[in-house]
Short mmCIF file of N, CA, C and O in Angstrom, two decimals:
data_model
loop_
_atom_site.label_atom_id
_atom_site.label_comp_id
_atom_site.label_asym_id
_atom_site.label_seq_id
_atom_site.Cartn_x
_atom_site.Cartn_y
_atom_site.Cartn_z
N MET A 1 -19.78 78.91 61.71
CA MET A 1 -18.48 78.80 61.64
C MET A 1 -17.94 77.81 62.84
O MET A 1 -18.22 77.58 63.75
N VAL A 2 -17.15 76.65 62.05
CA VAL A 2 -16.34 75.95 62.61
C VAL A 2 -15.06 76.11 62.84
O VAL A 2 -14.59 76.60 62.51
N GLY A 3 -14.83 76.38 64.66
CA GLY A 3 -13.55 76.54 64.77
C GLY A 3 -12.63 75.25 64.71
O GLY A 3 -12.58 74.11 64.32
N HIS A 4 -11.20 75.47 64.51
CA HIS A 4 -10.50 74.40 64.04
C HIS A 4 -10.10 73.38 65.31
O HIS A 4 -9.60 72.18 65.37
N GLY A 5 -10.22 73.64 66.54
CA GLY A 5 -10.13 73.31 67.47
C GLY A 5 -10.98 72.01 67.36
O GLY A 5 -11.14 71.02 68.57
N GLN A 6 -12.29 72.20 66.68
CA GLN A 6 -13.22 71.14 66.72
C GLN A 6 -13.42 70.12 66.31
O GLN A 6 -13.71 69.49 65.65
N CYS A 7 -12.29 70.18 65.16
CA CYS A 7 -12.33 69.34 63.72
C CYS A 7 -10.92 68.17 64.39
O CYS A 7 -10.08 68.35 64.94
N ALA A 8 -11.35 67.09 63.48
CA ALA A 8 -10.33 66.01 63.93
C ALA A 8 -9.90 65.62 62.09
O ALA A 8 -10.49 64.64 61.80
N LEU A 9 -9.25 66.28 61.81
CA LEU A 9 -8.73 66.12 60.58
C LEU A 9 -7.49 65.24 60.49
O LEU A 9 -6.48 65.24 61.27
N THR A 10 -7.58 64.62 59.54
CA THR A 10 -6.26 63.67 59.51
C THR A 10 -5.40 64.02 58.14
O THR A 10 -6.00 64.20 57.17
N HIS A 11 -3.98 63.71 58.32
CA HIS A 11 -3.34 63.83 57.13
C HIS A 11 -2.65 62.62 56.15
O HIS A 11 -2.04 62.42 55.80
N ALA A 12 -3.18 61.52 56.95
CA ALA A 12 -2.83 60.50 56.28
C ALA A 12 -3.79 60.04 54.73
O ALA A 12 -4.78 60.62 54.66
N GLN A 13 -3.44 59.33 54.01
CA GLN A 13 -3.39 58.89 52.47
C GLN A 13 -3.61 57.86 52.46
O GLN A 13 -2.48 56.58 52.18
N PRO A 14 -4.99 57.03 53.20
CA PRO A 14 -4.65 55.40 52.80
C PRO A 14 -5.03 54.76 51.69
O PRO A 14 -5.32 55.29 50.81
N THR A 15 -4.22 54.12 51.38
CA THR A 15 -4.47 53.03 50.26
C THR A 15 -5.30 52.19 50.04
O THR A 15 -6.17 51.60 50.82
N LEU A 16 -6.44 52.41 49.00
CA LEU A 16 -7.54 51.44 49.12
C LEU A 16 -7.41 50.58 47.71
O LEU A 16 -7.04 50.83 46.65
N THR A 17 -8.28 49.21 47.99
CA THR A 17 -8.01 48.44 47.08
C THR A 17 -9.16 48.06 46.13
O THR A 17 -10.36 48.07 46.72
N PHE A 18 -9.81 47.88 44.95
CA PHE A 18 -10.35 47.77 43.81
C PHE A 18 -10.02 46.55 43.01
O PHE A 18 -9.01 46.34 43.07
N SER A 19 -11.27 46.07 42.36
CA SER A 19 -10.77 45.05 41.84
C SER A 19 -10.15 45.19 40.44
O SER A 19 -9.44 44.50 39.74
N THR A 20 -9.97 46.69 40.05
CA THR A 20 -9.00 46.89 39.11
C THR A 20 -7.68 47.47 39.67
O THR A 20 -6.84 47.99 38.83
N GLY A 21 -7.45 47.29 41.14
CA GLY A 21 -6.02 47.57 41.60
C GLY A 21 -6.09 48.31 42.58
O GLY A 21 -7.19 48.63 43.33
N GLN A 22 -5.03 49.05 43.37
CA GLN A 22 -4.54 49.76 44.40
C GLN A 22 -4.42 51.36 43.95
O GLN A 22 -4.06 51.55 43.22
N PHE A 23 -5.09 52.13 44.73
CA PHE A 23 -5.45 53.45 44.60
C PHE A 23 -4.57 53.72 45.84
O PHE A 23 -5.38 53.72 47.19
N LYS A 24 -4.05 55.21 45.69
CA LYS A 24 -3.83 55.76 47.52
C LYS A 24 -4.54 57.20 46.96
O LYS A 24 -4.63 58.21 46.03
N MET A 25 -5.59 57.28 47.85
CA MET A 25 -6.53 58.39 47.98
C MET A 25 -6.03 59.98 47.39
O MET A 25 -4.92 60.35 48.61
N LYS A 26 -6.47 60.82 46.63
CA LYS A 26 -5.70 61.71 46.51
C LYS A 26 -6.70 62.64 47.67
O LYS A 26 -7.80 62.95 47.27
N PRO A 27 -5.82 63.59 48.23
CA PRO A 27 -6.52 64.15 49.75
C PRO A 27 -6.78 65.49 48.70
O PRO A 27 -6.76 66.04 47.26
N ASN A 28 -7.89 66.39 49.83
CA ASN A 28 -8.12 67.62 49.56
C ASN A 28 -6.96 68.75 50.00
O ASN A 28 -6.58 68.58 50.81
N TYR A 29 -7.55 70.16 49.41
CA TYR A 29 -6.50 71.28 49.88
C TYR A 29 -7.30 72.01 50.19
O TYR A 29 -8.23 72.48 49.93
N ILE A 30 -7.41 71.82 51.62
CA ILE A 30 -8.15 72.85 52.75
C ILE A 30 -7.57 73.53 53.43
O ILE A 30 -6.36 73.17 54.30
N ALA A 31 -7.51 75.06 53.54
CA ALA A 31 -6.74 75.78 53.89
C ALA A 31 -5.32 75.70 54.37
O ALA A 31 -4.73 76.25 55.56
N GLY A 32 -4.82 75.73 53.10
CA GLY A 32 -3.42 75.57 52.69
C GLY A 32 -2.74 74.20 53.15
O GLY A 32 -1.57 74.06 53.27
N GLU A 33 -3.27 73.12 53.58
CA GLU A 33 -2.79 72.07 53.72
C GLU A 33 -3.77 70.59 52.82
O GLU A 33 -4.70 70.83 52.58
N TRP A 34 -2.94 69.79 52.70
CA TRP A 34 -3.20 68.69 51.68
C TRP A 34 -3.86 67.50 52.96
O TRP A 34 -3.61 67.30 54.15
N LEU A 35 -5.20 67.56 53.00
CA LEU A 35 -6.02 66.66 53.78
C LEU A 35 -6.85 65.34 53.44
O LEU A 35 -7.13 65.41 52.46
N ALA A 36 -6.55 64.21 54.00
CA ALA A 36 -7.39 63.11 53.41
C ALA A 36 -9.05 63.51 54.08
O ALA A 36 -8.91 64.02 54.90
N GLY A 37 -9.79 62.99 53.07
CA GLY A 37 -11.11 62.97 53.10
C GLY A 37 -11.71 62.21 54.13
O GLY A 37 -10.90 61.28 54.97
N ALA A 38 -12.76 62.72 54.65
CA ALA A 38 -13.69 61.42 55.30
C ALA A 38 -13.80 60.22 54.76
O ALA A 38 -13.97 59.22 55.74
N SER A 39 -13.81 60.20 53.42
CA SER A 39 -14.22 59.02 52.67
C SER A 39 -13.51 59.17 51.52
O SER A 39 -12.67 60.12 51.44
N ALA A 40 -13.67 57.98 50.27
CA ALA A 40 -12.95 58.14 49.09
C ALA A 40 -14.18 57.81 47.92
O ALA A 40 -15.34 57.27 48.36
N LYS A 41 -13.71 58.73 46.73
CA LYS A 41 -14.87 58.66 45.82
C LYS A 41 -14.20 57.99 44.96
O LYS A 41 -13.30 58.46 44.32
N PRO A 42 -14.29 57.42 43.83
CA PRO A 42 -14.03 56.72 43.16
C PRO A 42 -14.05 57.88 41.73
O PRO A 42 -14.53 58.13 41.24
N ASN A 43 -12.83 57.85 40.95
CA ASN A 43 -12.63 58.74 39.72
C ASN A 43 -12.97 57.54 38.73
O ASN A 43 -12.28 56.74 38.32
N ILE A 44 -13.99 57.64 37.59
CA ILE A 44 -14.87 56.49 37.12
C ILE A 44 -14.45 56.54 35.53
O ILE A 44 -15.01 57.86 35.01
N ASN A 45 -13.89 56.25 34.81
CA ASN A 45 -13.96 56.45 33.29
C ASN A 45 -15.52 56.46 32.52
O ASN A 45 -15.95 55.31 32.64
N PRO A 46 -15.54 57.41 32.01
CA PRO A 46 -16.83 57.27 31.81
C PRO A 46 -17.30 56.73 30.43
O PRO A 46 -18.13 56.27 30.15
N SER A 47 -16.03 56.25 29.96
CA SER A 47 -16.05 55.27 28.37
C SER A 47 -16.07 53.94 28.96
O SER A 47 -16.40 52.94 28.12
N ASP A 48 -15.39 53.95 29.95
CA ASP A 48 -15.82 52.16 30.47
C ASP A 48 -15.91 52.40 32.34
O ASP A 48 -15.07 52.37 32.83
N ILE A 49 -17.19 52.13 32.35
CA ILE A 49 -17.32 52.27 34.04
C ILE A 49 -17.04 51.04 34.89
O ILE A 49 -17.07 51.44 36.11
N SER A 50 -16.24 49.96 34.27
CA SER A 50 -15.83 48.84 35.01
C SER A 50 -14.32 49.79 35.32
O SER A 50 -13.52 48.88 36.10
N ASP A 51 -14.02 51.01 34.79
CA ASP A 51 -12.20 51.10 34.81
C ASP A 51 -12.69 52.49 35.92
O ASP A 51 -12.78 53.33 35.72
N VAL A 52 -12.12 51.89 37.05
CA VAL A 52 -12.01 53.09 38.00
C VAL A 52 -10.42 53.65 38.01
O VAL A 52 -9.70 52.84 38.22
N LEU A 53 -10.28 55.09 38.11
CA LEU A 53 -8.83 55.45 37.37
C LEU A 53 -8.31 56.20 38.82
O LEU A 53 -7.12 56.09 38.65
N ASP A 54 -9.05 56.40 39.76
CA ASP A 54 -8.11 56.74 40.53
C ASP A 54 -9.25 56.90 41.95
O ASP A 54 -10.54 56.69 41.54
N GLU A 55 -8.61 57.15 43.38
CA GLU A 55 -9.74 57.70 44.23
C GLU A 55 -9.57 59.19 44.89
O GLU A 55 -8.52 59.37 45.03
N TYR A 56 -10.36 60.06 45.05
CA TYR A 56 -10.47 61.23 45.54
C TYR A 56 -10.95 61.30 46.73
O TYR A 56 -11.76 60.78 47.19
N ALA A 57 -10.72 62.43 47.74
CA ALA A 57 -10.87 62.49 48.58
C ALA A 57 -12.43 63.05 48.73
O ALA A 57 -12.63 63.94 48.05
N HIS A 58 -13.26 62.82 49.42
CA HIS A 58 -14.53 63.14 49.73
C HIS A 58 -14.71 64.01 51.13
O HIS A 58 -14.81 63.21 51.96
N ALA A 59 -14.93 64.81 51.30
CA ALA A 59 -15.08 65.60 52.14
C ALA A 59 -16.47 65.58 53.15
O ALA A 59 -17.39 65.48 52.40
N ASP A 60 -16.37 65.50 54.47
CA ASP A 60 -17.81 65.49 55.24
C ASP A 60 -18.01 66.59 55.33
O ASP A 60 -17.39 67.89 54.92
N VAL A 61 -18.86 67.08 56.36
CA VAL A 61 -19.81 68.47 56.48
C VAL A 61 -18.95 69.22 57.41
O VAL A 61 -18.49 70.35 56.99
N LEU A 62 -17.89 68.52 58.19
CA LEU A 62 -17.10 69.81 58.85
C LEU A 62 -16.08 70.12 57.90
O LEU A 62 -15.85 71.05 58.01
N GLN A 63 -15.26 69.01 57.30
CA GLN A 63 -14.14 69.32 56.09
C GLN A 63 -14.81 70.41 55.48
O GLN A 63 -13.98 71.57 55.22
N THR A 64 -16.04 70.39 55.25
CA THR A 64 -16.50 71.36 53.98
C THR A 64 -16.64 72.49 54.80
O THR A 64 -16.29 74.07 54.34
N GLU A 65 -17.25 72.76 55.74
CA GLU A 65 -17.09 73.90 56.65
C GLU A 65 -16.17 74.88 56.81
O GLU A 65 -15.48 75.80 56.54
N ILE A 66 -14.94 74.05 57.15
CA ILE A 66 -13.94 74.35 56.96
C ILE A 66 -13.33 74.90 56.35
O ILE A 66 -12.62 75.98 56.08
N ALA A 67 -13.28 74.63 54.64
CA ALA A 67 -12.93 74.84 53.61
C ALA A 67 -14.03 76.31 53.30
O ALA A 67 -13.20 77.04 52.71
N ILE A 68 -14.87 76.29 53.56
CA ILE A 68 -15.75 77.30 53.44
C ILE A 68 -15.38 78.88 53.76
O ILE A 68 -15.37 79.65 53.83
N ALA A 69 -15.04 78.63 55.33
CA ALA A 69 -14.33 79.16 56.03
C ALA A 69 -13.27 79.70 55.69
O ALA A 69 -13.27 81.14 55.59
N ALA A 70 -12.66 79.01 55.28
CA ALA A 70 -11.04 79.35 54.92
C ALA A 70 -11.00 80.13 53.79
O ALA A 70 -10.61 81.26 53.36
N ALA A 71 -11.85 79.78 52.51
CA ALA A 71 -12.20 80.46 51.30
C ALA A 71 -12.75 81.97 51.67
O ALA A 71 -12.65 83.11 51.51
N ARG A 72 -13.51 81.74 52.64
CA ARG A 72 -14.43 83.32 52.72
C ARG A 72 -13.31 84.02 53.82
O ARG A 72 -13.14 85.23 53.18
N LYS A 73 -12.40 83.72 54.74
CA LYS A 73 -11.22 84.65 55.12
C LYS A 73 -10.16 85.14 53.95
O LYS A 73 -9.95 86.17 54.13
N ALA A 74 -9.96 83.97 53.25
CA ALA A 74 -8.80 84.45 52.26
C ALA A 74 -9.33 85.49 50.95
O ALA A 74 -8.72 86.05 50.71
N PHE A 75 -10.68 85.12 50.90
CA PHE A 75 -11.04 86.23 49.64
C PHE A 75 -10.94 87.90 49.72
O PHE A 75 -10.74 88.13 48.87
N PRO A 76 -11.15 88.32 51.12
CA PRO A 76 -10.84 89.97 50.72
C PRO A 76 -9.67 90.23 50.43
O PRO A 76 -9.84 91.14 49.81
N ALA A 77 -9.06 89.80 51.21
CA ALA A 77 -7.33 90.00 50.64
C ALA A 77 -7.18 89.78 48.95
O ALA A 77 -6.69 90.48 48.31
N TRP A 78 -7.72 88.68 48.63
CA TRP A 78 -7.40 88.25 47.48
C TRP A 78 -8.11 88.96 46.15
O TRP A 78 -7.35 89.35 45.58
N SER A 79 -9.22 88.97 46.54
CA SER A 79 -10.11 89.94 45.28
C SER A 79 -9.40 91.51 45.50
O SER A 79 -9.91 91.86 44.00
N THR A 80 -8.74 91.82 46.33
CA THR A 80 -8.58 93.37 46.37
C THR A 80 -6.85 92.94 45.61
O THR A 80 -6.53 94.35 45.12
N GLY A 81 -6.26 92.20 45.16
CA GLY A 81 -5.18 92.20 44.25
C GLY A 81 -5.08 92.59 43.03
O GLY A 81 -6.38 92.23 42.61
N PRO A 82 -3.96 92.69 42.90
CA PRO A 82 -4.15 92.86 41.12
C PRO A 82 -4.39 91.78 40.32
O PRO A 82 -3.97 90.54 40.86
N ILE A 83 -4.55 91.99 39.13
CA ILE A 83 -5.25 90.81 38.56
C ILE A 83 -4.19 89.59 38.18
O ILE A 83 -4.61 88.40 37.89
N GLU A 84 -3.30 90.74 37.87
CA GLU A 84 -1.68 89.08 37.72
C GLU A 84 -1.61 88.43 38.51
O GLU A 84 -1.09 87.11 38.47
N GLU A 85 -1.35 89.08 39.72
CA GLU A 85 -1.40 88.21 41.11
C GLU A 85 -2.66 86.89 41.25
O GLU A 85 -2.32 85.54 41.80
N ARG A 86 -3.89 87.68 40.87
CA ARG A 86 -5.02 86.60 41.32
C ARG A 86 -5.18 85.51 40.18
O ARG A 86 -5.20 84.17 40.12
N SER A 87 -4.89 86.25 39.07
CA SER A 87 -4.58 84.58 37.86
C SER A 87 -3.28 83.80 37.99
O SER A 87 -3.33 82.87 37.71
N GLY A 88 -2.13 84.92 38.50
CA GLY A 88 -1.06 83.92 38.84
C GLY A 88 -1.01 83.15 40.01
O GLY A 88 -0.46 81.73 40.30
N THR A 89 -1.80 83.52 40.88
CA THR A 89 -2.25 82.31 42.16
C THR A 89 -2.99 81.17 41.66
O THR A 89 -2.45 79.87 41.96
N ARG A 90 -3.85 81.36 40.56
CA ARG A 90 -4.44 79.84 40.50
C ARG A 90 -3.33 78.95 39.40
O ARG A 90 -3.66 77.97 39.56
N GLU A 91 -2.66 79.78 38.64
CA GLU A 91 -1.56 79.14 37.74
C GLU A 91 -0.42 78.47 38.53
O GLU A 91 -0.38 77.40 38.51
N ASN A 92 -0.08 79.41 39.68
CA ASN A 92 0.86 78.50 40.41
C ASN A 92 0.53 77.34 41.38
O ASN A 92 1.05 76.24 41.44
N ARG A 93 -0.98 77.32 41.91
CA ARG A 93 -1.67 76.25 42.24
C ARG A 93 -1.83 75.25 41.61
O ARG A 93 -1.21 74.20 41.84
N ARG A 94 -2.19 75.48 40.26
CA ARG A 94 -2.11 74.42 38.82
C ARG A 94 -0.34 73.55 38.95
O ARG A 94 -0.77 72.45 38.72
N ARG A 95 0.18 74.62 38.87
CA ARG A 95 1.69 73.92 38.43
C ARG A 95 2.11 73.25 39.73
O ARG A 95 2.75 71.84 39.89
N ASP A 96 1.76 73.48 41.01
CA ASP A 96 2.29 72.76 42.36
C ASP A 96 1.28 71.38 42.63
O ASP A 96 1.98 70.52 42.62
N PHE A 97 -0.06 71.30 41.91
CA PHE A 97 -0.62 69.84 41.72
C PHE A 97 0.41 69.32 40.95
O PHE A 97 0.28 67.87 41.24
N ALA A 98 0.40 69.88 39.72
CA ALA A 98 0.70 69.06 38.42
C ALA A 98 2.31 68.71 39.13
O ALA A 98 2.61 67.02 38.97
N ALA A 99 2.95 69.55 39.73
CA ALA A 99 4.15 68.93 40.08
C ALA A 99 4.21 67.63 41.09
O ALA A 99 5.14 67.07 41.32
N GLN A 100 3.09 67.82 41.86
CA GLN A 100 3.06 66.67 42.97
C GLN A 100 2.16 65.38 42.46
O GLN A 100 1.70 64.75 43.19
N GLY A 101 2.04 65.52 40.91
CA GLY A 101 1.03 64.12 40.48
C GLY A 101 -0.48 64.56 40.77
O GLY A 101 -1.09 63.12 40.88
N ARG A 102 -1.07 65.53 41.16
CA ARG A 102 -2.34 65.60 41.19
C ARG A 102 -3.15 66.19 40.46
O ARG A 102 -2.49 67.15 39.81
N ALA A 103 -4.16 66.19 40.16
CA ALA A 103 -4.92 66.74 39.05
C ALA A 103 -5.20 68.40 39.52
O ALA A 103 -5.42 68.69 40.91
N GLY A 104 -5.40 69.23 38.51
CA GLY A 104 -5.19 70.74 38.97
C GLY A 104 -6.05 71.61 38.31
O GLY A 104 -6.60 71.63 37.55
#
C-alpha cells in the first residue's frame, strides 16, 4: 500500500493541443479529489478516428495504487449502508460530474 506522503500528485489541468483543437485534460477522481493524471489519453470518436473528442487523465502506477487503497478503505463502511444510500451515492456522484461538465 502506498502512503500519501510518498506521492507527488498534482491538481493541474494542462491544456493539450492536437490537430483537431485544444483540450483541457479531464482529471481523475481519486480519494475524494480531482487530480491530473500522469499523462493524458485521447477520447477518439469510433466512427471517425481522426476526430479527437477530448482528453482524459491516465493514471500512472502510483495514482492507481492510491485509488485502489482509497476504494478498499471506503468499501467496508459503504457496503454495510442501506441500499438507498449506496445507489444514491452513485447517482449523486453522476450529478456532480454532470454539473462540472465531466462524464459520469
